[in-house]
CSV table of C-alpha atoms in Angstrom, one decimal:
chain,number,residue,atom,x,y,z
A,1,MET,CA,-9.1,-19.4,-13.1
A,2,PRO,CA,-6.4,-17.9,-10.8
A,3,ARG,CA,-4.3,-15.1,-12.2
A,4,ARG,CA,-0.9,-16.3,-13.1
A,5,PHE,CA,1.2,-14.3,-10.5
A,6,PRO,CA,4.6,-14.2,-12.2
A,7,ILE,CA,3.1,-12.5,-15.2
A,8,ARG,CA,2.2,-9.4,-13.2
A,9,SER,CA,4.4,-6.5,-14.3
A,10,ALA,CA,4.3,-4.7,-11.0
A,11,THR,CA,2.8,-4.9,-7.6
A,12,ARG,CA,1.3,-2.5,-5.1
A,13,ARG,CA,4.5,-1.4,-3.4
A,14,ARG,CA,7.0,-2.3,-6.2
A,15,PHE,CA,9.1,0.6,-7.5
A,16,LEU,CA,9.9,-0.2,-11.1
A,17,GLN,CA,13.6,-0.7,-11.6
A,18,GLY,CA,15.9,-1.1,-14.6
A,19,SER,CA,18.9,-3.4,-14.7
A,20,ALA,CA,21.4,-0.7,-13.9
A,21,ALA,CA,19.5,2.5,-13.3
A,22,ALA,CA,16.0,2.9,-11.9
A,23,LEU,CA,13.1,4.3,-13.9
A,24,ALA,CA,11.1,6.9,-12.0
A,25,GLY,CA,7.7,5.7,-13.1
A,26,VAL,CA,5.3,4.6,-15.7
A,27,ALA,CA,3.3,6.9,-17.9
A,28,LEU,CA,-0.2,5.6,-18.7
A,29,SER,CA,-1.7,7.7,-21.5
A,30,ASN,CA,-4.4,7.4,-24.1
A,31,CYS,CA,-2.5,8.7,-27.1
A,32,GLN,CA,-4.2,6.5,-29.7
A,33,GLY,CA,-3.8,3.1,-27.9
A,34,GLY,CA,-3.7,4.0,-24.2
A,35,GLY,CA,-0.7,1.7,-23.7
A,36,VAL,CA,2.1,1.7,-21.1
A,37,SER,CA,5.3,3.5,-21.8
A,38,ASP,CA,8.4,3.9,-19.6
A,39,VAL,CA,9.5,7.4,-18.7
A,40,GLN,CA,13.2,7.9,-18.1
A,41,SER,CA,14.1,10.0,-15.1
A,42,ASP,CA,17.1,12.0,-14.1
A,43,ALA,CA,18.9,11.4,-10.8
A,44,SER,CA,16.3,13.4,-8.9
A,45,GLY,CA,13.4,11.3,-10.2
A,46,GLU,CA,12.0,14.2,-12.3
A,47,THR,CA,10.6,13.5,-15.7
A,48,ALA,CA,10.8,15.9,-18.6
A,49,SER,CA,7.1,16.6,-18.8
A,50,GLY,CA,5.5,19.6,-17.0
A,51,GLY,CA,2.2,19.7,-15.3
A,52,ASP,CA,0.6,22.6,-17.0
A,53,ASP,CA,-0.1,21.1,-20.4
A,54,GLY,CA,-3.7,20.1,-19.8
A,55,LYS,CA,-2.9,16.5,-18.8
A,56,LEU,CA,-3.6,15.0,-15.4
A,57,TYR,CA,-0.4,14.0,-13.7
A,58,ILE,CA,-0.8,11.4,-10.9
A,59,TYR,CA,1.7,10.2,-8.3
A,60,THR,CA,0.8,6.8,-6.9
A,61,TRP,CA,1.7,3.2,-6.0
A,62,ALA,CA,2.2,0.6,-8.6
A,63,ASP,CA,-0.9,-1.5,-9.6
A,64,TYR,CA,-3.3,1.1,-8.3
A,65,THR,CA,-4.7,1.8,-11.8
A,66,ASP,CA,-4.3,0.3,-15.2
A,67,ASP,CA,-4.5,1.0,-18.9
A,68,GLU,CA,-8.2,0.1,-19.0
A,69,VAL,CA,-9.4,2.7,-16.4
A,70,VAL,CA,-7.1,5.3,-17.9
A,71,GLN,CA,-8.5,4.7,-21.4
A,72,GLN,CA,-12.1,4.8,-20.0
A,73,PHE,CA,-11.4,8.1,-18.2
A,74,THR,CA,-9.8,9.7,-21.3
A,75,GLU,CA,-12.7,8.6,-23.5
A,76,ALA,CA,-15.2,10.1,-21.0
A,77,THR,CA,-13.4,13.4,-20.3
A,78,GLY,CA,-10.9,14.0,-23.1
A,79,ILE,CA,-8.2,14.4,-20.5
A,80,GLU,CA,-4.9,12.5,-21.0
A,81,VAL,CA,-3.3,10.9,-17.9
A,82,GLU,CA,0.3,10.3,-17.0
A,83,ILE,CA,1.2,8.3,-13.9
A,84,ASP,CA,4.5,8.2,-12.0
A,85,LEU,CA,5.1,5.7,-9.2
A,86,TYR,CA,6.7,5.9,-5.8
A,87,GLU,CA,8.1,3.2,-3.6
A,88,SER,CA,7.1,4.6,-0.1
A,89,ASN,CA,5.1,7.3,1.6
A,90,GLU,CA,8.4,8.7,2.8
A,91,ALA,CA,9.9,8.9,-0.6
A,92,MET,CA,6.9,10.6,-2.0
A,93,LEU,CA,6.9,13.1,0.9
A,94,ALA,CA,10.6,13.9,0.5
A,95,LYS,CA,10.0,14.7,-3.2
A,96,MET,CA,7.0,16.9,-2.5
A,97,GLN,CA,8.9,18.8,0.2
A,98,ALA,CA,11.8,19.3,-2.1
A,99,GLY,CA,9.5,20.9,-4.7
A,100,GLY,CA,9.9,18.0,-7.2
A,101,GLY,CA,6.2,17.2,-7.3
A,102,ASP,CA,4.8,20.5,-8.6
A,103,LYS,CA,3.4,18.8,-11.8
A,104,TYR,CA,1.1,16.4,-9.9
A,105,SER,CA,-2.5,17.2,-9.4
A,106,LEU,CA,-3.4,13.9,-7.6
A,107,ILE,CA,-1.4,11.8,-5.1
A,108,TYR,CA,-2.3,8.5,-3.3
A,109,PRO,CA,-0.8,8.7,0.3
A,110,SER,CA,-1.6,6.3,3.0
A,111,ASP,CA,-3.7,7.2,6.0
A,112,TYR,CA,-1.1,8.4,8.5
A,113,MET,CA,0.7,10.3,5.7
A,114,VAL,CA,-2.5,12.3,4.9
A,115,ALA,CA,-2.3,13.7,8.4
A,116,GLU,CA,1.3,14.5,8.1
A,117,MET,CA,1.0,16.2,4.8
A,118,ARG,CA,-2.0,18.1,6.0
A,119,ASP,CA,0.0,19.4,9.0
A,120,LEU,CA,2.8,20.4,6.7
A,121,GLU,CA,0.3,22.4,4.6
A,122,LEU,CA,1.0,20.4,1.5
A,123,LEU,CA,-2.6,19.6,0.7
A,124,THR,CA,-5.6,21.4,-0.7
A,125,ALA,CA,-8.8,21.0,1.3
A,126,ILE,CA,-11.4,18.9,-0.4
A,127,ASP,CA,-14.4,20.8,-1.7
A,128,ALA,CA,-17.2,18.3,-0.9
A,129,ALA,CA,-19.5,20.1,-3.3
A,130,ARG,CA,-17.3,19.0,-6.2
A,131,VAL,CA,-17.1,15.3,-5.1
A,132,GLU,CA,-19.8,13.0,-6.6
A,133,GLY,CA,-20.2,9.8,-4.6
A,134,MET,CA,-18.9,10.6,-1.1
A,135,ASP,CA,-22.1,9.2,0.3
A,136,ARG,CA,-21.2,5.8,-1.3
A,137,LEU,CA,-18.4,5.3,1.1
A,138,VAL,CA,-18.8,2.7,3.9
A,139,ASP,CA,-19.4,4.4,7.3
A,140,ASN,CA,-15.9,3.6,8.5
A,141,TRP,CA,-14.5,5.9,5.8
A,142,GLN,CA,-17.1,8.7,5.9
A,143,SER,CA,-15.0,10.6,8.5
A,144,PRO,CA,-11.9,8.5,9.4
A,145,ALA,CA,-9.7,9.3,12.3
A,146,TYR,CA,-6.8,10.2,10.1
A,147,ASP,CA,-8.9,12.8,8.2
A,148,PRO,CA,-12.1,13.9,10.0
A,149,ASP,CA,-14.9,14.7,7.6
A,150,ASN,CA,-12.6,13.7,4.7
A,151,GLY,CA,-11.4,17.2,4.8
A,152,TYR,CA,-8.3,16.5,2.7
A,153,SER,CA,-8.6,13.0,1.2
A,154,ILE,CA,-10.9,10.5,-0.5
A,155,PRO,CA,-10.4,6.9,0.6
A,156,TYR,CA,-9.4,4.7,-2.4
A,157,SER,CA,-8.4,1.3,-1.1
A,158,TRP,CA,-7.6,-0.6,2.0
A,159,GLY,CA,-6.1,-3.8,3.3
A,160,THR,CA,-4.1,-5.5,6.0
A,161,THR,CA,-0.4,-6.4,6.6
A,162,GLY,CA,0.3,-9.9,7.8
A,163,LEU,CA,2.2,-13.1,7.0
A,164,ILE,CA,2.1,-15.4,4.0
A,165,TYR,CA,3.7,-18.9,4.5
A,166,ASN,CA,4.1,-22.3,2.9
A,167,THR,CA,1.7,-24.6,4.8
A,168,ALA,CA,3.2,-27.8,3.1
A,169,GLU,CA,6.7,-27.1,4.3
A,170,LEU,CA,6.1,-25.8,7.9
A,171,ALA,CA,5.1,-28.5,10.3
A,172,THR,CA,3.5,-26.0,12.7
A,173,PRO,CA,0.9,-23.5,11.3
A,174,ILE,CA,1.8,-19.8,11.6
A,175,LYS,CA,-0.9,-18.1,13.6
A,176,ASP,CA,0.8,-15.2,15.3
A,177,TRP,CA,4.0,-13.1,15.2
A,178,ALA,CA,5.5,-15.2,18.0
A,179,ASP,CA,5.4,-18.3,15.7
A,180,VAL,CA,8.1,-16.7,13.5
A,181,TRP,CA,10.5,-16.6,16.5
A,182,LEU,CA,9.5,-20.1,17.6
A,183,ASN,CA,10.4,-21.5,14.2
A,184,MET,CA,13.6,-19.6,13.7
A,185,ASP,CA,15.7,-22.8,13.2
A,186,GLN,CA,13.5,-24.1,10.4
A,187,LEU,CA,13.1,-20.6,8.9
A,188,ASP,CA,16.9,-19.9,8.8
A,189,ARG,CA,17.5,-17.6,5.8
A,190,ARG,CA,14.0,-18.4,4.5
A,191,ILE,CA,12.0,-15.5,5.8
A,192,THR,CA,11.6,-11.9,4.8
A,193,LEU,CA,10.3,-8.9,6.6
A,194,LEU,CA,9.1,-5.7,5.0
A,195,ASP,CA,11.7,-3.1,4.2
A,196,ASP,CA,9.5,-0.5,6.0
A,197,VAL,CA,10.4,0.9,9.4
A,198,ARG,CA,6.8,1.5,10.6
A,199,GLU,CA,5.5,-1.8,9.3
A,200,THR,CA,8.3,-4.0,10.7
A,201,MET,CA,8.7,-2.1,13.9
A,202,GLY,CA,4.9,-2.3,14.2
A,203,ALA,CA,5.0,-6.1,13.8
A,204,SER,CA,7.5,-6.4,16.6
A,205,LEU,CA,5.5,-4.0,18.8
A,206,LYS,CA,2.3,-6.0,18.2
A,207,SER,CA,4.1,-9.3,19.1
A,208,LEU,CA,5.0,-7.7,22.5
A,209,GLY,CA,1.4,-6.5,23.1
A,210,TYR,CA,2.1,-2.8,22.3
A,211,SER,CA,0.6,-0.4,19.9
A,212,VAL,CA,2.0,0.0,16.4
A,213,ASN,CA,2.0,3.7,17.1
A,214,SER,CA,3.9,3.5,20.4
A,215,THR,CA,5.9,6.5,21.4
A,216,ASP,CA,7.3,4.9,24.5
A,217,PRO,CA,11.1,4.7,24.3
A,218,GLY,CA,11.2,1.5,26.4
A,219,GLU,CA,8.7,-0.2,24.2
A,220,LEU,CA,10.6,0.8,21.1
A,221,GLU,CA,13.8,-0.5,22.5
A,222,ALA,CA,12.2,-3.8,23.3
A,223,ALA,CA,10.7,-4.1,19.8
A,224,TYR,CA,14.2,-3.3,18.3
A,225,ARG,CA,15.9,-6.0,20.4
A,226,LYS,CA,13.3,-8.5,19.5
A,227,LEU,CA,13.9,-7.9,15.8
A,228,LEU,CA,17.6,-8.1,16.5
A,229,GLU,CA,17.1,-11.6,17.8
A,230,LEU,CA,15.3,-12.6,14.5
A,231,LYS,CA,17.8,-10.9,12.2
A,232,PRO,CA,20.2,-13.9,11.9
A,233,ALA,CA,17.4,-16.0,10.5
A,234,LEU,CA,16.3,-13.4,7.9
A,235,SER,CA,16.9,-13.8,4.2
A,236,ALA,CA,16.3,-10.0,3.7
A,237,PHE,CA,14.2,-7.0,4.5
A,238,LYS,CA,12.2,-7.0,1.3
A,239,SER,CA,8.9,-5.4,0.4
A,240,PHE,CA,8.8,-6.6,-3.2
A,241,GLY,CA,10.2,-9.5,-5.2
A,242,TRP,CA,9.7,-12.0,-2.4
A,243,GLN,CA,6.8,-13.6,-4.3
A,244,GLU,CA,8.9,-15.4,-6.8
A,245,GLU,CA,11.2,-16.8,-4.1
A,246,LEU,CA,8.2,-18.0,-2.0
A,247,LEU,CA,6.5,-19.6,-5.0
A,248,GLY,CA,9.8,-21.3,-5.9
A,249,GLY,CA,10.3,-22.7,-2.4
A,250,ASP,CA,13.4,-20.6,-1.5
A,251,LEU,CA,11.4,-18.8,1.2
A,252,LEU,CA,8.9,-20.2,3.6
A,253,VAL,CA,7.5,-17.0,5.2
A,254,SER,CA,7.1,-13.4,4.1
A,255,HIS,CA,5.8,-10.4,5.9
A,256,ALA,CA,3.5,-8.9,3.3
A,257,TYR,CA,0.7,-6.5,2.4
A,258,SER,CA,-2.6,-8.3,1.7
A,259,VAL,CA,-2.8,-6.9,-1.8
A,260,GLU,CA,0.6,-8.4,-2.6
A,261,ALA,CA,-0.2,-11.7,-0.9
A,262,ILE,CA,-3.5,-12.5,-2.5
A,263,PRO,CA,-2.3,-13.2,-6.0
A,264,ALA,CA,0.4,-15.5,-4.6
A,265,THR,CA,-2.1,-17.6,-2.7
A,266,GLU,CA,-4.1,-17.9,-5.9
A,267,GLU,CA,-1.0,-19.2,-7.7
A,268,ASP,CA,-0.1,-21.9,-5.1
A,269,GLU,CA,-2.7,-23.6,-2.9
A,270,ASN,CA,0.0,-24.4,-0.3
A,271,LEU,CA,0.4,-20.7,0.4
A,272,ASP,CA,-1.7,-19.1,3.1
A,273,TYR,CA,-2.0,-15.5,4.2
A,274,ILE,CA,-2.9,-14.7,7.8
A,275,VAL,CA,-3.5,-11.7,10.0
A,276,PRO,CA,-1.6,-12.6,13.2
A,277,GLU,CA,-3.8,-13.3,16.2
A,278,SER,CA,-2.2,-10.6,18.3
A,279,GLY,CA,-3.0,-8.0,15.8
A,280,ALA,CA,-1.6,-6.3,12.7
A,281,VAL,CA,-1.7,-3.1,10.6
A,282,ILE,CA,-4.8,-2.1,8.6
A,283,TRP,CA,-4.0,0.5,6.0
A,284,THR,CA,-6.0,2.9,3.9
A,285,ASP,CA,-4.6,4.5,0.8
A,286,THR,CA,-6.3,7.7,-0.4
A,287,MET,CA,-6.6,10.3,-3.2
A,288,VAL,CA,-5.4,13.8,-2.3
A,289,ILE,CA,-4.9,17.1,-4.2
A,290,PRO,CA,-1.6,18.8,-3.4
A,291,ASN,CA,-1.6,22.6,-2.9
A,292,THR,CA,0.6,23.0,-5.9
A,293,ALA,CA,-1.8,21.1,-8.2
A,294,PRO,CA,-1.8,22.7,-11.7
A,295,ASN,CA,-5.0,20.9,-12.9
A,296,VAL,CA,-7.4,20.8,-9.9
A,297,ASP,CA,-10.5,20.4,-12.2
A,298,ALA,CA,-9.0,17.2,-13.7
A,299,ALA,CA,-8.2,15.9,-10.3
A,300,TYR,CA,-11.8,16.2,-9.2
A,301,GLN,CA,-12.9,14.5,-12.5
A,302,TRP,CA,-10.6,11.6,-11.8
A,303,ILE,CA,-11.8,11.3,-8.2
A,304,ASN,CA,-15.5,11.3,-9.3
A,305,PHE,CA,-14.7,8.8,-12.1
A,306,ASN,CA,-13.1,6.3,-9.7
A,307,LEU,CA,-16.0,6.7,-7.2
A,308,GLN,CA,-18.4,5.3,-9.8
A,309,PRO,CA,-19.4,1.8,-8.6
A,310,GLU,CA,-18.8,0.1,-12.0
A,311,VAL,CA,-15.4,1.6,-12.4
A,312,SER,CA,-14.5,0.7,-8.8
A,313,LYS,CA,-15.8,-2.8,-9.4
A,314,GLY,CA,-13.5,-3.3,-12.4
A,315,LEU,CA,-10.5,-2.2,-10.3
A,316,VAL,CA,-11.3,-4.6,-7.5
A,317,GLU,CA,-11.6,-7.5,-10.0
A,318,ARG,CA,-8.5,-6.7,-12.0
A,319,LEU,CA,-6.1,-5.5,-9.3
A,320,SER,CA,-7.2,-7.3,-6.1
A,321,ILE,CA,-7.7,-4.0,-4.2
A,322,ALA,CA,-10.3,-3.8,-1.5
A,323,THR,CA,-12.6,-0.9,-1.9
A,324,PRO,CA,-14.3,1.4,0.7
A,325,ASN,CA,-17.1,2.1,-1.8
A,326,GLY,CA,-20.3,0.6,-0.4
A,327,LYS,CA,-22.2,0.7,-3.7
A,328,THR,CA,-19.4,-1.3,-5.3
A,329,LEU,CA,-19.7,-3.9,-2.6
A,330,GLU,CA,-23.3,-4.4,-3.6
A,331,ILE,CA,-22.4,-5.4,-7.1
A,332,LEU,CA,-19.3,-7.5,-6.5
A,333,SER,CA,-19.5,-11.2,-7.1
A,334,PRO,CA,-20.1,-13.5,-4.0
A,335,GLU,CA,-16.7,-15.1,-4.8
A,336,LEU,CA,-14.9,-11.8,-4.3
A,337,LEU,CA,-16.9,-10.8,-1.3
A,338,GLY,CA,-16.2,-14.2,0.2
A,339,ASN,CA,-12.4,-13.8,-0.1
A,340,THR,CA,-11.5,-13.2,3.5
A,341,ASP,CA,-7.9,-12.2,2.5
A,342,LEU,CA,-9.4,-9.3,0.5
A,343,PHE,CA,-12.3,-8.5,2.8
A,344,PRO,CA,-11.5,-9.8,6.4
A,345,SER,CA,-14.2,-10.5,8.9
A,346,GLU,CA,-15.1,-8.0,11.6
A,347,ASP,CA,-13.4,-10.2,14.2
A,348,VAL,CA,-10.1,-10.0,12.3
A,349,LEU,CA,-10.4,-6.3,11.7
A,350,ALA,CA,-11.0,-5.7,15.4
A,351,ARG,CA,-7.5,-7.0,16.0
A,352,CYS,CA,-6.0,-4.5,13.5
A,353,GLU,CA,-4.7,-1.0,14.1
A,354,ALA,CA,-4.0,1.8,11.6
A,355,LEU,CA,-0.6,3.4,11.5
A,356,GLY,CA,-0.7,7.0,12.8
A,357,PRO,CA,1.9,9.9,13.0
A,358,VAL,CA,4.3,9.4,15.9
A,359,GLY,CA,5.7,13.0,15.9
A,360,GLU,CA,9.3,13.5,17.0
A,361,THR,CA,9.4,9.8,18.1
A,362,GLY,CA,9.8,9.1,14.4
A,363,GLU,CA,13.5,10.0,14.8
A,364,LEU,CA,13.8,7.1,17.3
A,365,TYR,CA,12.1,4.7,15.0
A,366,ASP,CA,14.6,5.7,12.3
A,367,GLN,CA,17.5,5.4,14.6
A,368,TYR,CA,16.6,1.8,15.6
A,369,TRP,CA,15.8,1.0,11.9
A,370,ASN,CA,19.2,2.2,10.8
A,371,GLN,CA,20.9,0.1,13.4
A,372,LEU,CA,18.9,-3.0,12.6
A,373,THR,CA,19.3,-2.8,8.8
A,374,SER,CA,23.0,-2.0,9.0
A,375,ALA,CA,24.1,-4.4,11.8
């Protein structure tokens, strides 16, 4: 039976918000019941708790763990866990650089951000001798380009970024990025793009036949101008919350992460998620230990616990996250393995490209993004 999507309390990239003021995160602990409790934050996003009290403090995306795995870990190790959430790699990095993340012993950055944090000397090198299960990783993640020899990170999950659309309402199927521009009249105010500079600029770059990691000023200008053409038809730049509008019929197309789109397609058979034919982003999110980690031993225990095939299997089943753990793939159900939105074919993956650092060109990306979103 499909999971009822509207019931989900949070999604992969959703930053929990209150009605007037935002909450900085969610604390998941096993104090008696292992339930979920909100942690109020001050304006800087800091919580009152410190990181030297024996607990394991984790900084991650929403829906990357749950009460069940936290309770299992605490029962197995005796270590209590608190989890705070961030909305983007950039927000996480800014907090870490400002010294606001000293309590965290484990963080879940994306692939390109691992390289950036490594170069900024924010990470502790992984001691391979302390990791149990590195050999379970699929070959592609044994020594990924963003982190050779897994020197600073352990792959946790992966997926694609594409388009989800209403097949019953659109006369022409969406197969590629260009179809969005071709259907602008019908999509007027009924389409959303991700509120993410690299993802959305990357989509435009791909539609023009360029790399999502382009550092060519001319290519970036062309991508910006193409997005400027589409902007009058946009409902919003929106990474989260589009699901309810799409399910309700107010939207027809949304630019989305696969892990966000899958539950929506299970909720409505008329919704289809596609990886555009001209290519898209493939992302990997990881586990890293910051160089300010107060509880390194607990961080390694968490990493090893999550690398256990049965633990990883439960996370895939409950949270719809694709795993790089080869041993887990061997015990997943045929139904899950056959879900091509969760585990795309090799042909689809061959069209995808991972986001990478763009160096000083990042300032140009930001310039165009500010112009686009404020125009």
